[in-house]
mmCIF file with all atom_site columns, C-alpha atoms in Angstrom:
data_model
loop_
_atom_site.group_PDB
_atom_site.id
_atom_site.type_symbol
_atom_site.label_atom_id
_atom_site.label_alt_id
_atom_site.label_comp_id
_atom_site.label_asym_id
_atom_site.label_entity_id
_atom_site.label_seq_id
_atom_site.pdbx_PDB_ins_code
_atom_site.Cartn_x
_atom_site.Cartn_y
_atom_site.Cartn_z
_atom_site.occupancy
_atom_site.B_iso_or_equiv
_atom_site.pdbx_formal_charge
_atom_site.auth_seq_id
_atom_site.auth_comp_id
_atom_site.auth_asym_id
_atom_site.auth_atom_id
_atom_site.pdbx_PDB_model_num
ATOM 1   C CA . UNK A 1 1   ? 115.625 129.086 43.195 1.00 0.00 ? 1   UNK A CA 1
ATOM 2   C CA . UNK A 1 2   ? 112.054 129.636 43.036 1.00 0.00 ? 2   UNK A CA 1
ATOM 3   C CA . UNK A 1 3   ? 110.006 127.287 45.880 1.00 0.00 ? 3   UNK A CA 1
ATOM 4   C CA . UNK A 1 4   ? 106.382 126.134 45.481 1.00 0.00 ? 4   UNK A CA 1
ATOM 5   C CA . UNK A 1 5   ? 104.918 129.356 46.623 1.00 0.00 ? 5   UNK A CA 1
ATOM 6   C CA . UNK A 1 6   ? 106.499 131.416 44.106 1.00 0.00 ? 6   UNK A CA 1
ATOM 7   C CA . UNK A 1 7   ? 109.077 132.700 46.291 1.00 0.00 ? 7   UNK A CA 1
ATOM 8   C CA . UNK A 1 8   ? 112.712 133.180 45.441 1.00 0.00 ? 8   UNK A CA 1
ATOM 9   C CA . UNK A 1 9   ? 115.789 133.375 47.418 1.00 0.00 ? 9   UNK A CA 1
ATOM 10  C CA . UNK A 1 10  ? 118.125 134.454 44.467 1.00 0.00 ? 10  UNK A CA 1
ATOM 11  C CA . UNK A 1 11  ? 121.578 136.019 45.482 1.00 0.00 ? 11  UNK A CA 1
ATOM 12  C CA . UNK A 1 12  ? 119.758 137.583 47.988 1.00 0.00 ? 12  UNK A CA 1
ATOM 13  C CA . UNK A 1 13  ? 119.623 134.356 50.526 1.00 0.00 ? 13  UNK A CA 1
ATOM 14  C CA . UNK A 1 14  ? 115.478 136.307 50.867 1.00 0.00 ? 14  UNK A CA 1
ATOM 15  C CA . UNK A 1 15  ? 112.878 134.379 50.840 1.00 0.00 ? 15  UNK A CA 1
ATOM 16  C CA . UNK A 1 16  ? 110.817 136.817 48.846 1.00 0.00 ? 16  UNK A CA 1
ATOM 17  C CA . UNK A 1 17  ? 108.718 137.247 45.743 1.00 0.00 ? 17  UNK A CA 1
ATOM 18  C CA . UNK A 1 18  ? 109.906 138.978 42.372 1.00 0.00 ? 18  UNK A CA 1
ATOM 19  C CA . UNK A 1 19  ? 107.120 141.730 43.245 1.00 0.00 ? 19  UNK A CA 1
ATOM 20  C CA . UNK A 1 20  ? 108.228 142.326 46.747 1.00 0.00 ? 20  UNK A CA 1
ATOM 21  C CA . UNK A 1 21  ? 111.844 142.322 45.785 1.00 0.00 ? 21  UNK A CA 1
ATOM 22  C CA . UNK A 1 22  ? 110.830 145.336 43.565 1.00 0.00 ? 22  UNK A CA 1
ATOM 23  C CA . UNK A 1 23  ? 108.734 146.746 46.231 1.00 0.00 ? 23  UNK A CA 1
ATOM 24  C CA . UNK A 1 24  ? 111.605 146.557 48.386 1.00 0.00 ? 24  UNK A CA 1
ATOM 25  C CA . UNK A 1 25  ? 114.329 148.091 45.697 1.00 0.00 ? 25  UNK A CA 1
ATOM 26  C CA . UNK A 1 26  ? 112.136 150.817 44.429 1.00 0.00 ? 26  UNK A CA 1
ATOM 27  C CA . UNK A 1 27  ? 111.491 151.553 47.964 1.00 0.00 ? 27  UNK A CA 1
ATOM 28  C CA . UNK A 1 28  ? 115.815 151.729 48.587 1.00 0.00 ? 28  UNK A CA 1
ATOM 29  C CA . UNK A 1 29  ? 115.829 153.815 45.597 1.00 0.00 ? 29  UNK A CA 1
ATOM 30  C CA . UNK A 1 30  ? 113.535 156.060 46.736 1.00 0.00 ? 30  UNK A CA 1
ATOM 31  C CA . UNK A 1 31  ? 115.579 156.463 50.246 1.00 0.00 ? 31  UNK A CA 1
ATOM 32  C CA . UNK A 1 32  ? 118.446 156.764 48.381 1.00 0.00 ? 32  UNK A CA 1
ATOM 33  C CA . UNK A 1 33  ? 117.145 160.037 45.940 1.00 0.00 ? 33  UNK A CA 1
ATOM 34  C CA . UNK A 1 34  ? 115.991 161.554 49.069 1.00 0.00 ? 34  UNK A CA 1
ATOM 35  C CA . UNK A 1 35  ? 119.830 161.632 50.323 1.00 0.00 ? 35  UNK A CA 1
ATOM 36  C CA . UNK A 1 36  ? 121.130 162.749 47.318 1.00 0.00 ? 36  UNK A CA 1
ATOM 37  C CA . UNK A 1 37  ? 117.712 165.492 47.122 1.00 0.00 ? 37  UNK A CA 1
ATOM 38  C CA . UNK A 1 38  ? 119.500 167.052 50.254 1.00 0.00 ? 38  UNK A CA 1
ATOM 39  C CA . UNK A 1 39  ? 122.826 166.756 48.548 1.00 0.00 ? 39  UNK A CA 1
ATOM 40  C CA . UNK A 1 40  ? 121.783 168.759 45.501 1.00 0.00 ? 40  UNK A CA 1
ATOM 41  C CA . UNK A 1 41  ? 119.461 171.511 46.952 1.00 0.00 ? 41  UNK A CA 1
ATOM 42  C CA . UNK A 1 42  ? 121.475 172.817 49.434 1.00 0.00 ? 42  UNK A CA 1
ATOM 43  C CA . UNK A 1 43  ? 124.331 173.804 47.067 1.00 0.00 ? 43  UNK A CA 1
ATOM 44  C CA . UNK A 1 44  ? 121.987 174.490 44.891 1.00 0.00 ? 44  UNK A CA 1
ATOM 45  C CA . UNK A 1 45  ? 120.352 177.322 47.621 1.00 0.00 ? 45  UNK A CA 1
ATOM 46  C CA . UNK A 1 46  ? 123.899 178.097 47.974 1.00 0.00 ? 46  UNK A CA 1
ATOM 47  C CA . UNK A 1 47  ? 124.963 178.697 44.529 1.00 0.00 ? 47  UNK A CA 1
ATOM 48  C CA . UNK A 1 48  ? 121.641 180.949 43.557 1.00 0.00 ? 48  UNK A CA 1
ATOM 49  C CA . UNK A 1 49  ? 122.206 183.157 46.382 1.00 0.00 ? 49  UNK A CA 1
ATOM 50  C CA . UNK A 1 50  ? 125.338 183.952 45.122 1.00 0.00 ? 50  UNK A CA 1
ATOM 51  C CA . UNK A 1 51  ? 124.452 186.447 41.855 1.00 0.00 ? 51  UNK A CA 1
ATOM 52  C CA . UNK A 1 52  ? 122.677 189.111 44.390 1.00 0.00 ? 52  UNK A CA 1
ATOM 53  C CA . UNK A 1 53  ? 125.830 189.806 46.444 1.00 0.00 ? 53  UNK A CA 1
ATOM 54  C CA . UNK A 1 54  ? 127.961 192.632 45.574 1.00 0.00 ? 54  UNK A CA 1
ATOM 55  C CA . UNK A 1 55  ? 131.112 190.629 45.409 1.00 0.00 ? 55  UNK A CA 1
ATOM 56  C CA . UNK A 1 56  ? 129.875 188.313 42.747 1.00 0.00 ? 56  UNK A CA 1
ATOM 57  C CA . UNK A 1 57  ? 130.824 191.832 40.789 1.00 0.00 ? 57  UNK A CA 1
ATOM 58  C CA . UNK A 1 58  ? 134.509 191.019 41.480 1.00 0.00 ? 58  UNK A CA 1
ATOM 59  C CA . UNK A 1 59  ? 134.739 187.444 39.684 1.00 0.00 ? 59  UNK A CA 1
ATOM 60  C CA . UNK A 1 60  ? 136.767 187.093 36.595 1.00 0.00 ? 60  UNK A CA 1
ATOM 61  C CA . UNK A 1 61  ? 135.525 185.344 33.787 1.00 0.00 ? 61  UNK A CA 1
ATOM 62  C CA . UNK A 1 62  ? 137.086 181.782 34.960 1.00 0.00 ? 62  UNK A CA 1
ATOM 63  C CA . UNK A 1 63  ? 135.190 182.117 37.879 1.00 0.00 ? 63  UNK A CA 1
ATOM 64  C CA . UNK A 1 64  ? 131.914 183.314 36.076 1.00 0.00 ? 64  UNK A CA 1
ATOM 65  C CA . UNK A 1 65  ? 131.751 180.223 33.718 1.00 0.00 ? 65  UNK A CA 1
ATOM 66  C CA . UNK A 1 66  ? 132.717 177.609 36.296 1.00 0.00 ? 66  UNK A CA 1
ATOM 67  C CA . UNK A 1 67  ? 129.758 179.369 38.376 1.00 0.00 ? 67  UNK A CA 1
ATOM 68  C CA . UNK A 1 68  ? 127.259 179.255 35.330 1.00 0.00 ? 68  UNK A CA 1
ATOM 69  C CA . UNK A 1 69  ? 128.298 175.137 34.689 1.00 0.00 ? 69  UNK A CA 1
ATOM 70  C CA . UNK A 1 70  ? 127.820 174.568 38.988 1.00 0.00 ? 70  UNK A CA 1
ATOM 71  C CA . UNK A 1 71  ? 124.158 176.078 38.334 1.00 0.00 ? 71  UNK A CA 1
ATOM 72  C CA . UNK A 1 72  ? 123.459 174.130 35.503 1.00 0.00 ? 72  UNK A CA 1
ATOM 73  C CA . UNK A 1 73  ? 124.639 171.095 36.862 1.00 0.00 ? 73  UNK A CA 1
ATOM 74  C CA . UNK A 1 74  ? 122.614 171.535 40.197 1.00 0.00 ? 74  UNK A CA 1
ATOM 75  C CA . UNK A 1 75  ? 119.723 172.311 38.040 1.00 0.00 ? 75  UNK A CA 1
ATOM 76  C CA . UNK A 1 76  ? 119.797 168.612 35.330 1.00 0.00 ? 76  UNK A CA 1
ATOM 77  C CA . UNK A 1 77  ? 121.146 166.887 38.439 1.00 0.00 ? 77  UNK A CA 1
ATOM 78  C CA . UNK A 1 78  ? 117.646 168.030 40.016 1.00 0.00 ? 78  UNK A CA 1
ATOM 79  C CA . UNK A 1 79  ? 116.213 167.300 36.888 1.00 0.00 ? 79  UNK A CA 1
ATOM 80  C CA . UNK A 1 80  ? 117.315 163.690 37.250 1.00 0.00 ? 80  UNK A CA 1
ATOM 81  C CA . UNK A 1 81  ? 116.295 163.371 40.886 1.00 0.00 ? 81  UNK A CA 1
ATOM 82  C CA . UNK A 1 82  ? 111.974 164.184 39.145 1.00 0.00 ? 82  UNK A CA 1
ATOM 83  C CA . UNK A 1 83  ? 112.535 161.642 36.531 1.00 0.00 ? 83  UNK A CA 1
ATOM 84  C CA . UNK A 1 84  ? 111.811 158.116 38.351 1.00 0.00 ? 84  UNK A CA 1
ATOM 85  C CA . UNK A 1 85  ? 109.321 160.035 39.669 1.00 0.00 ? 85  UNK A CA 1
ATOM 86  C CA . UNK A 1 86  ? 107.810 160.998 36.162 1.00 0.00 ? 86  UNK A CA 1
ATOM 87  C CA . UNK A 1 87  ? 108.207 157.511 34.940 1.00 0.00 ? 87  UNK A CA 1
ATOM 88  C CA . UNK A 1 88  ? 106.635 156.310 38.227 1.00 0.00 ? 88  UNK A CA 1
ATOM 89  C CA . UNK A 1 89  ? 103.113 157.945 37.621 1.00 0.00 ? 89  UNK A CA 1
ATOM 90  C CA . UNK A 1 90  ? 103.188 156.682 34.045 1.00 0.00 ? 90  UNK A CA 1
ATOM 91  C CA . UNK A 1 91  ? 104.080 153.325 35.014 1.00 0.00 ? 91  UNK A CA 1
ATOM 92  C CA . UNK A 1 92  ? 101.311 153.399 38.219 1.00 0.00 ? 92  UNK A CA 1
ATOM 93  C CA . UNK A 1 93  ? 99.405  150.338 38.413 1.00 0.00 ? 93  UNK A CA 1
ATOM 94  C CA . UNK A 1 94  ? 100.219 148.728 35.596 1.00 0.00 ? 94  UNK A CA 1
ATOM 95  C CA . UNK A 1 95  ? 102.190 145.906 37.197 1.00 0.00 ? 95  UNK A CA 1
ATOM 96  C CA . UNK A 1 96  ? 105.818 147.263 35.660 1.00 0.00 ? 96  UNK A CA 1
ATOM 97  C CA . UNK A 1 97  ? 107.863 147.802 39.411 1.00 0.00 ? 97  UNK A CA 1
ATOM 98  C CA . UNK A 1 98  ? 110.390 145.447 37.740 1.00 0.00 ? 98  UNK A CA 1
ATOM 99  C CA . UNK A 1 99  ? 111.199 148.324 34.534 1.00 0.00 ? 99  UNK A CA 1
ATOM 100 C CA . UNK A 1 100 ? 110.725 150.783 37.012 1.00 0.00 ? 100 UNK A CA 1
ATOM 101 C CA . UNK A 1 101 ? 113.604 149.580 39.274 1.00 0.00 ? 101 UNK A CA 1
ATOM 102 C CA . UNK A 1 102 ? 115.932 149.465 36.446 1.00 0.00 ? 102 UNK A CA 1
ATOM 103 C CA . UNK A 1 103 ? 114.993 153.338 35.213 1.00 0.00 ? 103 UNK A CA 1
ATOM 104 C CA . UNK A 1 104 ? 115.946 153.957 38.899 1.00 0.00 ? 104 UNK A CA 1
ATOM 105 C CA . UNK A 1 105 ? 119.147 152.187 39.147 1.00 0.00 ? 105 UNK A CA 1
ATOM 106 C CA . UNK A 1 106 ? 120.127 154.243 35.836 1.00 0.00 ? 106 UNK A CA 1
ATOM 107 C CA . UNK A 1 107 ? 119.195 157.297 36.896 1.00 0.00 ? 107 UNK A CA 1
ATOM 108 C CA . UNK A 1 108 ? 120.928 157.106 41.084 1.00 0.00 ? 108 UNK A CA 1
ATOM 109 C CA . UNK A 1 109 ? 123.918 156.219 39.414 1.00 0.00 ? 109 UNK A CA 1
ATOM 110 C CA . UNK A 1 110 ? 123.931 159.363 36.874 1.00 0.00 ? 110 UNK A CA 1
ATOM 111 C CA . UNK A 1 111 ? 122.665 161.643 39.931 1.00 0.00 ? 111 UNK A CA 1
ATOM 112 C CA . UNK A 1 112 ? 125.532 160.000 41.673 1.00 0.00 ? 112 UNK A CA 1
ATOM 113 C CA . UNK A 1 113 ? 127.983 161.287 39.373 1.00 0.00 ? 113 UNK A CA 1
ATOM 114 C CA . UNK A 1 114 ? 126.150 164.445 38.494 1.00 0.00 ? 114 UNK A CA 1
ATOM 115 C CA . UNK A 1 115 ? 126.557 165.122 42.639 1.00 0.00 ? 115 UNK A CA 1
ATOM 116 C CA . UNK A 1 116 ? 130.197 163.823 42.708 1.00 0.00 ? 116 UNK A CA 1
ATOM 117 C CA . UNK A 1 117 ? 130.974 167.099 39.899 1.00 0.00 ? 117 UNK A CA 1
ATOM 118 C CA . UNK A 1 118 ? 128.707 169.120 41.653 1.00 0.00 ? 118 UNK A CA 1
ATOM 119 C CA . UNK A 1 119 ? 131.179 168.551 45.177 1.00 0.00 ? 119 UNK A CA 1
ATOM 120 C CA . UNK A 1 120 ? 134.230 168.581 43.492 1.00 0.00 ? 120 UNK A CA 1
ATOM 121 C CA . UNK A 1 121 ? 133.225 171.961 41.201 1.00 0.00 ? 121 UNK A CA 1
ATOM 122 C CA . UNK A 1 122 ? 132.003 174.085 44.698 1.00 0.00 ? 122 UNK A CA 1
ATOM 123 C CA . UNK A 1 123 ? 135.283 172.775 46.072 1.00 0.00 ? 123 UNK A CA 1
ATOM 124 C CA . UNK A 1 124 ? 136.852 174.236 43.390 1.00 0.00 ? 124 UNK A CA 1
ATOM 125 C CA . UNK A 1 125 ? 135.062 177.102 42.916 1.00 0.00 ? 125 UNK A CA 1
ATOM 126 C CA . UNK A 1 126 ? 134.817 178.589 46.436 1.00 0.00 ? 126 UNK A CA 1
ATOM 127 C CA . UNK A 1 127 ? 138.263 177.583 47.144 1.00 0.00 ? 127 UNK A CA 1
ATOM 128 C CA . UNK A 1 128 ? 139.312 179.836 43.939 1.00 0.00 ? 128 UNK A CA 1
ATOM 129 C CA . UNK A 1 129 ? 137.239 182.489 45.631 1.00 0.00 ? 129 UNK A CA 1
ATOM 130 C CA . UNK A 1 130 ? 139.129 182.467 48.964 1.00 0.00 ? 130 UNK A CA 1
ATOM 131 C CA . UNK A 1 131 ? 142.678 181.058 48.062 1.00 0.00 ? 131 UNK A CA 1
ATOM 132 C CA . UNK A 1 132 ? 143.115 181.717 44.567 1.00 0.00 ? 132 UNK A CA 1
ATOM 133 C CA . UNK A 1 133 ? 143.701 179.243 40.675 1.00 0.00 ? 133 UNK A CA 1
ATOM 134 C CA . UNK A 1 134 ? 146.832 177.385 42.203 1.00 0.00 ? 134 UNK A CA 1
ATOM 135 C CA . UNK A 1 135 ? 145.048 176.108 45.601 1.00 0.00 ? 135 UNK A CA 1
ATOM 136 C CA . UNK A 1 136 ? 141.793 175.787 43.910 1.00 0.00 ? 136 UNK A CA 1
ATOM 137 C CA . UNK A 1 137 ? 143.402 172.875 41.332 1.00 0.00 ? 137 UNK A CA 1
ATOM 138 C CA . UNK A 1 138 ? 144.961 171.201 44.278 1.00 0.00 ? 138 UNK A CA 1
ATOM 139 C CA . UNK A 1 139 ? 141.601 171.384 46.034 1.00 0.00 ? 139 UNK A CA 1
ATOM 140 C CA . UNK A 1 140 ? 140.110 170.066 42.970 1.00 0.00 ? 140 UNK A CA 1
ATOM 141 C CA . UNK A 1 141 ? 142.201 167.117 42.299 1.00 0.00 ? 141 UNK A CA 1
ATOM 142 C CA . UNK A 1 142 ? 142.129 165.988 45.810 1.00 0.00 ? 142 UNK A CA 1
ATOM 143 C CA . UNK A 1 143 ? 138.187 166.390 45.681 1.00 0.00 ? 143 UNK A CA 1
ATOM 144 C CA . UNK A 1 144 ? 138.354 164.648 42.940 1.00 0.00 ? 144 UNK A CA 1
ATOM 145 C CA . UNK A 1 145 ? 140.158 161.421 44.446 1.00 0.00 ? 145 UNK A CA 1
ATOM 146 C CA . UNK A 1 146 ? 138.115 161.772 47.461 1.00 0.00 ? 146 UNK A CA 1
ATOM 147 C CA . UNK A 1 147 ? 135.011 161.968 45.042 1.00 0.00 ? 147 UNK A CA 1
ATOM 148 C CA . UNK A 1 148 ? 136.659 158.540 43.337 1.00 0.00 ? 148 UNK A CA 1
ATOM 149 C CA . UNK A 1 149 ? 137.451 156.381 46.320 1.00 0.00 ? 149 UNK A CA 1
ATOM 150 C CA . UNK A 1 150 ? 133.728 157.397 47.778 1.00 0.00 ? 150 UNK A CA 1
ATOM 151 C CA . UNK A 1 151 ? 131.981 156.639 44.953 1.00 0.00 ? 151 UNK A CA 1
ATOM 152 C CA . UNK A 1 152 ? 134.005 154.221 43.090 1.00 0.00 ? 152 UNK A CA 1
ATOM 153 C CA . UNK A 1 153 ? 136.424 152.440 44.898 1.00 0.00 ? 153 UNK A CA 1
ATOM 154 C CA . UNK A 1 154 ? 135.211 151.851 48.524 1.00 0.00 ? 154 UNK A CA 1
ATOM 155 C CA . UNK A 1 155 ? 131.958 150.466 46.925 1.00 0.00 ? 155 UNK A CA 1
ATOM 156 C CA . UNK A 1 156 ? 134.118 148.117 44.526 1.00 0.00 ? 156 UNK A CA 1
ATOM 157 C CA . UNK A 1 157 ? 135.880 147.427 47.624 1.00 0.00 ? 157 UNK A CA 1
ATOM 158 C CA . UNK A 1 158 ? 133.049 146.581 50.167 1.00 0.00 ? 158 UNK A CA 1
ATOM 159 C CA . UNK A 1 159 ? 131.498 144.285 46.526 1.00 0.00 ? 159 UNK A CA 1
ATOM 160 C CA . UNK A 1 160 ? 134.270 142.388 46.568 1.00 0.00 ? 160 UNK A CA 1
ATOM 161 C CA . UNK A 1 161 ? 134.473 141.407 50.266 1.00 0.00 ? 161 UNK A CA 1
ATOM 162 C CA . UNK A 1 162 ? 130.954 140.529 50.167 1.00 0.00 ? 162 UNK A CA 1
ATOM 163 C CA . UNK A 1 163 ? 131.117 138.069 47.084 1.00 0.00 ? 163 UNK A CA 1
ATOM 164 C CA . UNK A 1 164 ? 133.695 136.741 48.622 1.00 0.00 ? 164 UNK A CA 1
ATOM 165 C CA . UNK A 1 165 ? 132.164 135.481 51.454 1.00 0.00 ? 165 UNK A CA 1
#
């Protein structure tokens, strides 16, 4: 419900204008991408390291393709991290914080997964490495039901409970 002033306190229960709730979400977003920046790079670092080490030599070809996908994901998961940024400076000052919100909400939630097959793949991959195929698909379905209930089902959870109170 929108007061006098212009304000609205929404779902939210904040007293606070539809420009500084976008303020405020873009500037969540924006905390948010720098988490998941971190989250990319450094298996990213670790991954590119990996070609100029004589043991890479000694990987067989399941191993070499699930290597090339990691790198390619790391690298259009980074990708995604630039783009609010890109549509930020063409969006800059022209009053659109509201589109620019939305863009960013898209694009966390595709980093979010691109991150989740990013964890579950190194899992995977440098369990493979160390313990061999049969322990690396154990590793990787219970990465990938970790991955799940982290980013699926705890926050469905935790939704819930709020709404409900």
């Amino acid at each position: 419900m929108s007061n006098r002033d212009g304000e609205d306190e929404g779902a939210t229960g904040r007293r606070e204008t539809a420009d500084e709730r976008a303020d405020r979400n873009w500037n969540d977003l924006l905390r948010e991408f720098r988490v998941l920046q971190t989250g990319v790079q450094i298996p990213a670092g670790f991954l590119l390291t990996l070609p100029f080490r004589a043991a890479f030599a000694d990987l067989d070809g399941t191993q070499r393709v699930l290597y090339v996908v990691l790198v390619l994901l790391a690298f259009v998961t980074t990708t995604l991290l630039v783009l609010p940024i890109a549509v930020h400076r063409r969006l800059f000052r022209l009053q659109r914080k509201d589109q620019l919100v939305r863009v960013g909400h898209v694009v966390a939630r595709c980093v979010l997964v691109a991150v989740s097959l990013l964890i579950v793949g190194l899992a995977t991959f440098v369990v493979d490495i160390v313990l061999g195929r049969t322990a690396a698909v154990v590793v990787c379905l219970g990465m990938a039901l970790a991955v799940i209930a982290a980013t699926i089902v705890v926050p469905a959870l935790v939704g819930r409970r709020v709404s409900s109170h």
